[in-house]
Tab-separated table of C-alpha atoms and ligand atoms in Angstrom:
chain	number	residue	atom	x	y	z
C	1	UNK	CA	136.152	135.593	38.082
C	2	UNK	CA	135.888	134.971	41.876
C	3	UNK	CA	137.791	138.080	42.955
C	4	UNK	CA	140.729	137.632	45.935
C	5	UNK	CA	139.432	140.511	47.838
C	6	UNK	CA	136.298	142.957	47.601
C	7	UNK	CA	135.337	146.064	49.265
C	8	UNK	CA	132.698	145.623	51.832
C	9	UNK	CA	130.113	148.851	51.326
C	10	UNK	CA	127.163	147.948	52.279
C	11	UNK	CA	123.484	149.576	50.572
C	12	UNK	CA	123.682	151.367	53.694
C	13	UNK	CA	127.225	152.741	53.348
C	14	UNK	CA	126.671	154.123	49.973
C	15	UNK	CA	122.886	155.937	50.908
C	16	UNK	CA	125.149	157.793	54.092
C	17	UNK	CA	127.869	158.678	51.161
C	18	UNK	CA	124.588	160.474	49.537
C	19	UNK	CA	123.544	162.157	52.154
C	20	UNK	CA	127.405	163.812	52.570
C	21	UNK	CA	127.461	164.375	48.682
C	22	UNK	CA	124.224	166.034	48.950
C	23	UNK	CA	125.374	168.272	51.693
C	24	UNK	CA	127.703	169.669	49.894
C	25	UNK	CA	130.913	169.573	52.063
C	26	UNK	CA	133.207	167.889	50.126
C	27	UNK	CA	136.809	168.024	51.996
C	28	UNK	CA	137.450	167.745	55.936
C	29	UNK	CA	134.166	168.477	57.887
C	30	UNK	CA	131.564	167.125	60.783
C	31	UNK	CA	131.664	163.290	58.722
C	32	UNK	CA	135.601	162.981	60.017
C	33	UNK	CA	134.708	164.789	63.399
C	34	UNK	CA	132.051	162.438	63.804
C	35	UNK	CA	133.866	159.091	63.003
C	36	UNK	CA	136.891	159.729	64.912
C	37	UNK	CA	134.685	160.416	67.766
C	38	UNK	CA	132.583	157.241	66.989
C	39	UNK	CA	135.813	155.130	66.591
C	40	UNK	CA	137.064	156.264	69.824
C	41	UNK	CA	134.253	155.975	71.772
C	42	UNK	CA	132.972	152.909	69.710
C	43	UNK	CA	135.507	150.970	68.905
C	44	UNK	CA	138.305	150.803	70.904
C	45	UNK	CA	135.920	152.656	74.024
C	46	UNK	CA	139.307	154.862	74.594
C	47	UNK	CA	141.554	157.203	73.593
C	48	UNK	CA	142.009	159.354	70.517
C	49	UNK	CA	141.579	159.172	66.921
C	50	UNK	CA	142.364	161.150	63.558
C	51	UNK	CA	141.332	160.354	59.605
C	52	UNK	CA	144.194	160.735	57.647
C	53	UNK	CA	144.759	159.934	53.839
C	54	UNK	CA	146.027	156.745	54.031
C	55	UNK	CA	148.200	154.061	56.031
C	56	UNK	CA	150.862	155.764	54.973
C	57	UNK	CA	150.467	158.768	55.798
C	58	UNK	CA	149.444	157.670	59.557
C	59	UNK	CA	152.518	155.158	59.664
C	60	UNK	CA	154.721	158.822	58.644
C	61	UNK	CA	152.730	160.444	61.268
C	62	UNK	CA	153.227	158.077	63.989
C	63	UNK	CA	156.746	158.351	64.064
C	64	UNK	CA	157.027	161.735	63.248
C	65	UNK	CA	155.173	162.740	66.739
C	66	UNK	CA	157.024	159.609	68.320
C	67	UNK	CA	160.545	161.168	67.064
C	68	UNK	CA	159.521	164.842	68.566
C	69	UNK	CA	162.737	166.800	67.431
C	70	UNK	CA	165.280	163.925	67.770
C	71	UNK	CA	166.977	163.120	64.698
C	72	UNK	CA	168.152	159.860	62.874
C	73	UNK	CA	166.427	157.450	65.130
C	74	UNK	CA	166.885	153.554	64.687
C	75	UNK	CA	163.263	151.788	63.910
C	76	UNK	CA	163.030	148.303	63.958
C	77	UNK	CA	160.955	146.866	61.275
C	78	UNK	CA	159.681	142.879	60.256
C	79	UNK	CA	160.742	142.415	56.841
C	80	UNK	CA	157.990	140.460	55.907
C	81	UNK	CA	155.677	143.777	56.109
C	82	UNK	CA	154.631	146.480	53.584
C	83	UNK	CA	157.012	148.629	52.003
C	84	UNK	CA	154.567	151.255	53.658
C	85	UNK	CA	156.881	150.935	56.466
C	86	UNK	CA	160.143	151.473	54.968
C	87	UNK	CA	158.551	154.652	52.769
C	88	UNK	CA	157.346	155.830	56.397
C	89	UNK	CA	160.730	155.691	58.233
C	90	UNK	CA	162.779	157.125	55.831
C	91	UNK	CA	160.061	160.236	54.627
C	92	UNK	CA	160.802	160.982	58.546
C	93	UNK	CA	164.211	160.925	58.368
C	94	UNK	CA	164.992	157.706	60.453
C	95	UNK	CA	166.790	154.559	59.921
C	96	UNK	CA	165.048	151.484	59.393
C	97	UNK	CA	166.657	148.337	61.018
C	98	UNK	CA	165.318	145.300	59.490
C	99	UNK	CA	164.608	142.074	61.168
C	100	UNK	CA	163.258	138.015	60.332
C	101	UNK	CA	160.099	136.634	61.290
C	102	UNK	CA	159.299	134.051	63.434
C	103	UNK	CA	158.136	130.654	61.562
C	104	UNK	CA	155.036	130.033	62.946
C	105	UNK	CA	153.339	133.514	63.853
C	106	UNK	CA	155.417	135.543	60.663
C	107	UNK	CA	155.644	138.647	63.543
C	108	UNK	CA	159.327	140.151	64.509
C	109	UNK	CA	161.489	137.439	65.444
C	110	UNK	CA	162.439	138.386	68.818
C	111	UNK	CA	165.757	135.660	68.619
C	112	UNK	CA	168.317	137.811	67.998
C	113	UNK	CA	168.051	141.930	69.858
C	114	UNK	CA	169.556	144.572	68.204
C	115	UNK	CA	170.843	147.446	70.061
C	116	UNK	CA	169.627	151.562	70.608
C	117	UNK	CA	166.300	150.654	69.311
C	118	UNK	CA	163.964	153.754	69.575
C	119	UNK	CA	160.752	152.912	68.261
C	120	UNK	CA	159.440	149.363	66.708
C	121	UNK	CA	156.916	148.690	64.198
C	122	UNK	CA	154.988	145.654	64.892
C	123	UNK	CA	152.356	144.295	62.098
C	124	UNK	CA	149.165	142.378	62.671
C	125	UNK	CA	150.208	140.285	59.674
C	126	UNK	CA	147.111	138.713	58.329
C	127	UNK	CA	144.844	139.219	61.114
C	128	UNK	CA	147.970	137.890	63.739
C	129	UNK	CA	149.189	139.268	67.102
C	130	UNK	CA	152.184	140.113	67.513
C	131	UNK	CA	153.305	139.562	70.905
C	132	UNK	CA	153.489	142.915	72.506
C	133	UNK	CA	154.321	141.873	75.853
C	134	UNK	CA	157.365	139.960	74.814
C	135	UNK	CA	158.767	142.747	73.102
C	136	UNK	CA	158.350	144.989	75.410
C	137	UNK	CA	160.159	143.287	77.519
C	138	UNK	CA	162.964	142.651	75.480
C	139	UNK	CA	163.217	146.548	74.736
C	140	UNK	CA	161.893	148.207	77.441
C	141	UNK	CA	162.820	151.506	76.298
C	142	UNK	CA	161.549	151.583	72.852
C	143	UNK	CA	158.348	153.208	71.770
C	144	UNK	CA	155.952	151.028	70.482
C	145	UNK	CA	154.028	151.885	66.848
C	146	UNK	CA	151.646	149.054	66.059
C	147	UNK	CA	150.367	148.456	62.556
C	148	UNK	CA	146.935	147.221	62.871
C	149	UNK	CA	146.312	147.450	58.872
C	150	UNK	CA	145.004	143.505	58.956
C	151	UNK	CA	143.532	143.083	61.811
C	152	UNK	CA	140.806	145.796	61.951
C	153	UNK	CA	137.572	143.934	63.792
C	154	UNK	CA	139.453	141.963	66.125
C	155	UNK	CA	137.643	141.964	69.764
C	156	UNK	CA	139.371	144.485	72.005
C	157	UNK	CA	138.663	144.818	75.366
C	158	UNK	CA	140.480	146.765	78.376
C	159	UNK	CA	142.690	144.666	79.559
C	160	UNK	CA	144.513	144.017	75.448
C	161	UNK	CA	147.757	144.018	75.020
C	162	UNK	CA	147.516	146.140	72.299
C	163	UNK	CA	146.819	148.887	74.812
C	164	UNK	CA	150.667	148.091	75.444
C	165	UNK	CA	151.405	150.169	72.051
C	166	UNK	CA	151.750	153.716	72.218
C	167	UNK	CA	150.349	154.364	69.025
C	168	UNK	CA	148.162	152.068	66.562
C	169	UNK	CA	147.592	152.624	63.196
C	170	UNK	CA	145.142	151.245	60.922
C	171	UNK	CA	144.283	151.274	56.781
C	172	UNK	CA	141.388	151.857	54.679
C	173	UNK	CA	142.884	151.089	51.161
C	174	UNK	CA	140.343	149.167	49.059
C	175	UNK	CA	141.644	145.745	49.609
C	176	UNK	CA	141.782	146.372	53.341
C	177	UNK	CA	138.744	145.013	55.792
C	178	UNK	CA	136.884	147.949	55.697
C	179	UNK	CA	137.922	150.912	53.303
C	180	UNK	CA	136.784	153.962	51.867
C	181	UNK	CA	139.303	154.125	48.989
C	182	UNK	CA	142.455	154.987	50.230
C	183	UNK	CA	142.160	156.613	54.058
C	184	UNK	CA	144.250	155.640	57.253
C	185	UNK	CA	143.681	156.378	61.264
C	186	UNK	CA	146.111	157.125	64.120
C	187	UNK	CA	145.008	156.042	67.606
C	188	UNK	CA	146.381	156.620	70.707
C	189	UNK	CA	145.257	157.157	74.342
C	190	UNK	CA	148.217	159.913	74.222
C	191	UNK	CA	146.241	163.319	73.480
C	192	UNK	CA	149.707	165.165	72.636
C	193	UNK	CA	150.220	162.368	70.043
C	194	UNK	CA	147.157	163.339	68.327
C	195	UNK	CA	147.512	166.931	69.028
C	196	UNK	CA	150.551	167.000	67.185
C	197	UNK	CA	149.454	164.829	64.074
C	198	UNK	CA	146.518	166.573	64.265
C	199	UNK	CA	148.231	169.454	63.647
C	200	UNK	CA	150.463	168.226	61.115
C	201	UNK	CA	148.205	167.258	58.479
C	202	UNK	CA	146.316	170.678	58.079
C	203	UNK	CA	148.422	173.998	56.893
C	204	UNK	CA	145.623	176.193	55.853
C	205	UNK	CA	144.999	178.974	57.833
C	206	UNK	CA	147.857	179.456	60.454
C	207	UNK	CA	148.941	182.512	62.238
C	208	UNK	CA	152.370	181.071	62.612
C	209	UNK	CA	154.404	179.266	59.833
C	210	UNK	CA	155.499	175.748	60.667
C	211	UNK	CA	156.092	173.233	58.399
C	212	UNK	CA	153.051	171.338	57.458
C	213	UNK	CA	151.648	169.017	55.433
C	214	UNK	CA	148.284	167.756	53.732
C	215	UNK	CA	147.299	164.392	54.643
C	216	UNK	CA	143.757	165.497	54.696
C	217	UNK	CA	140.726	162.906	54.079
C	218	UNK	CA	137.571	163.956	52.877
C	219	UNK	CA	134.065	163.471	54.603
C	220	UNK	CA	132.614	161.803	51.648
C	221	UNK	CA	135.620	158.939	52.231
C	222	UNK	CA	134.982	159.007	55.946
C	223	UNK	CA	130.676	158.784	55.373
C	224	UNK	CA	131.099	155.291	54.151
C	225	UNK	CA	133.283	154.121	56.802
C	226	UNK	CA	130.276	154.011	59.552
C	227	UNK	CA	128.552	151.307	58.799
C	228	UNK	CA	131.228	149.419	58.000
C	229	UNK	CA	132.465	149.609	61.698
C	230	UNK	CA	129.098	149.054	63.323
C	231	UNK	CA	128.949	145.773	61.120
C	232	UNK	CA	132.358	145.058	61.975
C	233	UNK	CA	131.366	141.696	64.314
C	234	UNK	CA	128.887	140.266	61.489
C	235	UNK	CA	132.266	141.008	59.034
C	236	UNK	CA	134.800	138.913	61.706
C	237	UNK	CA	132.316	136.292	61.809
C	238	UNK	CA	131.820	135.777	58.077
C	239	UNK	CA	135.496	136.124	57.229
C	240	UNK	CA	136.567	133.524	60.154
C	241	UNK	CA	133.443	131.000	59.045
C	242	UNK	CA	134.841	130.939	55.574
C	243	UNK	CA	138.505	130.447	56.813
C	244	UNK	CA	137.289	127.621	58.800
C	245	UNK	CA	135.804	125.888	55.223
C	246	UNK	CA	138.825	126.541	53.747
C	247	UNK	CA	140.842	124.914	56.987
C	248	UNK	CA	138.615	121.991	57.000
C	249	UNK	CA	139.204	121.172	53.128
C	250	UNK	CA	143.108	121.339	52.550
C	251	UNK	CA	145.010	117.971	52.377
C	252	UNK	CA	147.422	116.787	55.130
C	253	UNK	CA	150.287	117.863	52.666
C	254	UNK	CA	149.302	121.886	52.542
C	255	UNK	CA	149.258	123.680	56.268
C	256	UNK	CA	147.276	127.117	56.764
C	257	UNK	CA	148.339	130.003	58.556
C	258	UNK	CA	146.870	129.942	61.676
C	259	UNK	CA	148.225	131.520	64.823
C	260	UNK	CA	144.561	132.837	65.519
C	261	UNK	CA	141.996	132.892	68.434
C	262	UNK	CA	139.049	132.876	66.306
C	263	UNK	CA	136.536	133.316	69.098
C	264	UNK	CA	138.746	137.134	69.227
C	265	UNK	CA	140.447	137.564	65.889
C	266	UNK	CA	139.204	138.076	62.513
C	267	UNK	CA	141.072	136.837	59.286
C	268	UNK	CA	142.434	139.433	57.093
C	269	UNK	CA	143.947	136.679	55.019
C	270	UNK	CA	143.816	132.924	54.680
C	271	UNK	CA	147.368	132.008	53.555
C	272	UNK	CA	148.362	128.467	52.419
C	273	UNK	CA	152.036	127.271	53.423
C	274	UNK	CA	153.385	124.559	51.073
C	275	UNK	CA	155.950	122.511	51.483
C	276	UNK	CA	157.772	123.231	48.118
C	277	UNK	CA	157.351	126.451	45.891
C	278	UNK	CA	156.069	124.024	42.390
C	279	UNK	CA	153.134	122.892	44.164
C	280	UNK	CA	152.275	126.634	45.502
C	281	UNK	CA	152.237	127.427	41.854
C	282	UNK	CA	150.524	124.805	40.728
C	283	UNK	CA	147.695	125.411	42.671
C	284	UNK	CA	148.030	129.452	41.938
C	285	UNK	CA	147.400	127.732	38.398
C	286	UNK	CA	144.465	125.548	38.550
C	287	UNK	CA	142.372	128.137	40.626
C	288	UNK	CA	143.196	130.562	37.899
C	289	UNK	CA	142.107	128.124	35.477
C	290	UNK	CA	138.582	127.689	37.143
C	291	UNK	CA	138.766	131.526	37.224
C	292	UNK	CA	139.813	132.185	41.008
C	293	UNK	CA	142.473	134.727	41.986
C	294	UNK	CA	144.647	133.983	44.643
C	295	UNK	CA	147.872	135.913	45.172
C	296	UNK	CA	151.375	135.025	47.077
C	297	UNK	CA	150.512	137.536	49.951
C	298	UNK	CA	154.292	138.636	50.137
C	299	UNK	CA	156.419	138.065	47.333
C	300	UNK	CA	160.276	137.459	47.627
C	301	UNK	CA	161.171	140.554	46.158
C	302	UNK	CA	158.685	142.550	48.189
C	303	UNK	CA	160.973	141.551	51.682
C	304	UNK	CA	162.291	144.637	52.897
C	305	UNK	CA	165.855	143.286	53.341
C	306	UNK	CA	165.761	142.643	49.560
C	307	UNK	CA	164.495	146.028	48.463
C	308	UNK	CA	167.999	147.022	50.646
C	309	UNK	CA	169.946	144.865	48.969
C	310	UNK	CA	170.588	143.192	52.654
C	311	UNK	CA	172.394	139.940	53.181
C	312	UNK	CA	169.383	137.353	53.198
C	313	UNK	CA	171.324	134.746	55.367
C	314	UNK	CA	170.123	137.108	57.650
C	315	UNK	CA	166.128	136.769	56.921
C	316	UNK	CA	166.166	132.803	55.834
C	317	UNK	CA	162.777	132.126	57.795
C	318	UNK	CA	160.929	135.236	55.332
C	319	UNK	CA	162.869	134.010	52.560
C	320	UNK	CA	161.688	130.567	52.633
C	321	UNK	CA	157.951	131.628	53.979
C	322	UNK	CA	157.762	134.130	50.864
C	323	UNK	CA	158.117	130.773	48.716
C	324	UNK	CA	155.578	128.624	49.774
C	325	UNK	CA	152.503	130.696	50.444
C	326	UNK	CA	149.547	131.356	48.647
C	327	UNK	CA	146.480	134.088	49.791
C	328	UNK	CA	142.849	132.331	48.547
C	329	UNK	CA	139.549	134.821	48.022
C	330	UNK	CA	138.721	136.294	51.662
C	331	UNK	CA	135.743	138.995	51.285
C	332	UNK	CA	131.870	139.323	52.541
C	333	UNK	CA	130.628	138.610	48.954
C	334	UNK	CA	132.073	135.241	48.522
C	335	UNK	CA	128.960	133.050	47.301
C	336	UNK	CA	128.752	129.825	48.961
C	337	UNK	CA	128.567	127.859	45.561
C	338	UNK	CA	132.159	129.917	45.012
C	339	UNK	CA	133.581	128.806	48.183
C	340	UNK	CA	132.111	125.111	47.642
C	341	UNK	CA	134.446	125.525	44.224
C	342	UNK	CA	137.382	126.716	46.100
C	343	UNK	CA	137.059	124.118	49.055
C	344	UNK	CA	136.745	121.423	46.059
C	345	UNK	CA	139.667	122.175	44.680
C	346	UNK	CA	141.551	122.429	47.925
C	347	UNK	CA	140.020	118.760	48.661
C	348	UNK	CA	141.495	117.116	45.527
C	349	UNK	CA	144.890	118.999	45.289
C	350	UNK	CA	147.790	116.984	45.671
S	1	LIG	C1	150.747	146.135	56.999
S	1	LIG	C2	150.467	147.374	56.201
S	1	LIG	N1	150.862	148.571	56.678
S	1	LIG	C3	150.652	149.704	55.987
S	1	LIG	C4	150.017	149.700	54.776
S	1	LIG	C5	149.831	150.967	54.037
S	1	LIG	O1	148.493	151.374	53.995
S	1	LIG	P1	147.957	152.296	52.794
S	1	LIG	O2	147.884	151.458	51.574
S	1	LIG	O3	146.594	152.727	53.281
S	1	LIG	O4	148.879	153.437	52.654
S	1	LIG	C6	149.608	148.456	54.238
S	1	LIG	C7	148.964	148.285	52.921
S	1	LIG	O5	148.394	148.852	52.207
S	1	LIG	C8	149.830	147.279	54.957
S	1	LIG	O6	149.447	146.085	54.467
């Protein structure tokens, strides 16, 4: 079976997750000190970093030292996003407020404002930007969380809008770009952001009682996450080069998702958009048949809106986008005989 996604651990990754076994430090220790530090300094060349246990957790986190000790704020979500989100907002005890997409880069939908917004979440879907800038300006006064989950590897430099955000999240769940398993990391150039999750996510040994949680990550986790980051241009550049094979073989009658600046961004996902949902099937079918997974990235039911039972007049562009798409194989071990097969296909689907 040519699998839809892969982790990417290198030989290289898994010697460095010896050498931590073989130390003997099993939970929280130097590997996590060292990587945020590396990250920081490495990666984004700013600013702050913590290891937590997942996306979730740093999603939960985020808004928690966002929120400070105001209650019942109003978040304003994409529905076409992980449920991660909606899990997040309400474990911090804040309403989510649920908005469409816009067609062509599936980011918040910026057509219609909605009102005492205190924080948004916005989502690199699929290795997209959202545009910051633009919704800054049309809510100046919200706080800014944004979800880089998909689009770890894309090239940053000073001047990004993503420094617009005042917190960025990102995943390391085993279908993500680079993973270690399950993991997740809060950034900000905001120390008392840090501070604060930083203190969060640790209650052992406190003189004073606050309440705490454990969203710990373990060195062993964080020692196969190096080598994955300082291979992260060689990983944009394979991802986008097979993208591009798979862009260059679809028929005029299938589109691909493709809002990207490949020279900058890196592909999380490369997403077919069909015209009608029996043809997205059908070719969900025949890859399956020459034993290749695809998946429909988002399903219908996975829409936040629908998991609240919202009215979906209110979310027809998601709705309809949730229909016609289809996610092919996107990892570093795709074989070029296996993406030859795939582009094949592609070439004589109609
Ligand atoms: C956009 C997005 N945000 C958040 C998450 C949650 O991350 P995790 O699975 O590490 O909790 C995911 C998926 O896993 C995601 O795709």
């Amino acid at each position: 079976m040519i699998n839809h996604n892969q982790p990417n651990l290198s030989y290289k990754s898994i010697k460095d997750l010896n050498v931590c076994v073989k130390s003997k430090n099993l939970t929280t220790g130097k590997f996590v000190k060292k990587f945020e530090n590396f990250f920081s300094k490495k990666y984004y060349k700013c600013g702050n970093s913590l290891l937590v246990s997942s996306g979730t957790s740093a999603l939960f986190l985020a808004i928690k030292a966002l929120k400070k000790n105001r209650k019942n704020l109003r978040i304003l979500i994409p529905t076409y996003a992980c449920s991660a989100l909606l899990n997040a907002i309400y474990q911090a005890e804040c309403e989510p407020v649920i908005a469409d997409i816009d067609l062509d880069s599936f980011t918040l939908s910026t057509v219609k404002i909605f009102r005492n917004i205190d924080i948004i979440i916005l989502v690199n879907i699929f290795g997209s930007r959202p545009d910051i800038r633009k919704v800054k300006k049309k809510y100046p006064k919200s706080k800014i969380i944004l979800d880089a989950c998909h689009s770890i590897g894309m090239k940053i430099n000073s001047n990004s809008d993503i420094f617009l955000s005042d917190i960025i999240i990102h995943s390391f769940y085993s279908t993500k770009i680079i993973t270690c398993g399950h993991g997740g990391l809060i950034w900000s150039k905001n120390k008392s952001y840090i501070n604060f999750c930083r203190d969060f996510i640790n209650f052992d040994f406190r003189k004073k009682y606050k309440t705490r949680f454990n969203f710990l990550i373990t060195d062993f986790q964080a020692s196969l996450l190096f080598d994955q980051v300082k291979n992260i241009e060689k990983i944009r550049k394979q991802r986008n080069r097979i993208f591009l094979r798979y862009k260059n073989s679809i028929p005029g009658n299938i589109k691909i998702f493709s809002p990207f600046d490949l020279s900058k961004d890196i592909i999380y996902r490369s997403v077919l958009i069909f015209d009608k949902t029996h043809k997205r099937n059908s070719l969900k079918r025949k890859l399956l048949k020459e034993k290749i997974k695809s998946i429909v990235p988002v399903e219908k039911f996975e829409l936040l809106h629908n998991y609240k039972n919202l009215n979906k007049k209110n979310f027809l562009i998601s709705e309809n986008i949730s229909n016609r798409t289809l996610s092919l194989p996107m990892h570093t071990f795709l074989k070029k005989n296996e993406i030859d097969k795939i582009c094949k296909i592609l070439e004589n689907f109609r």
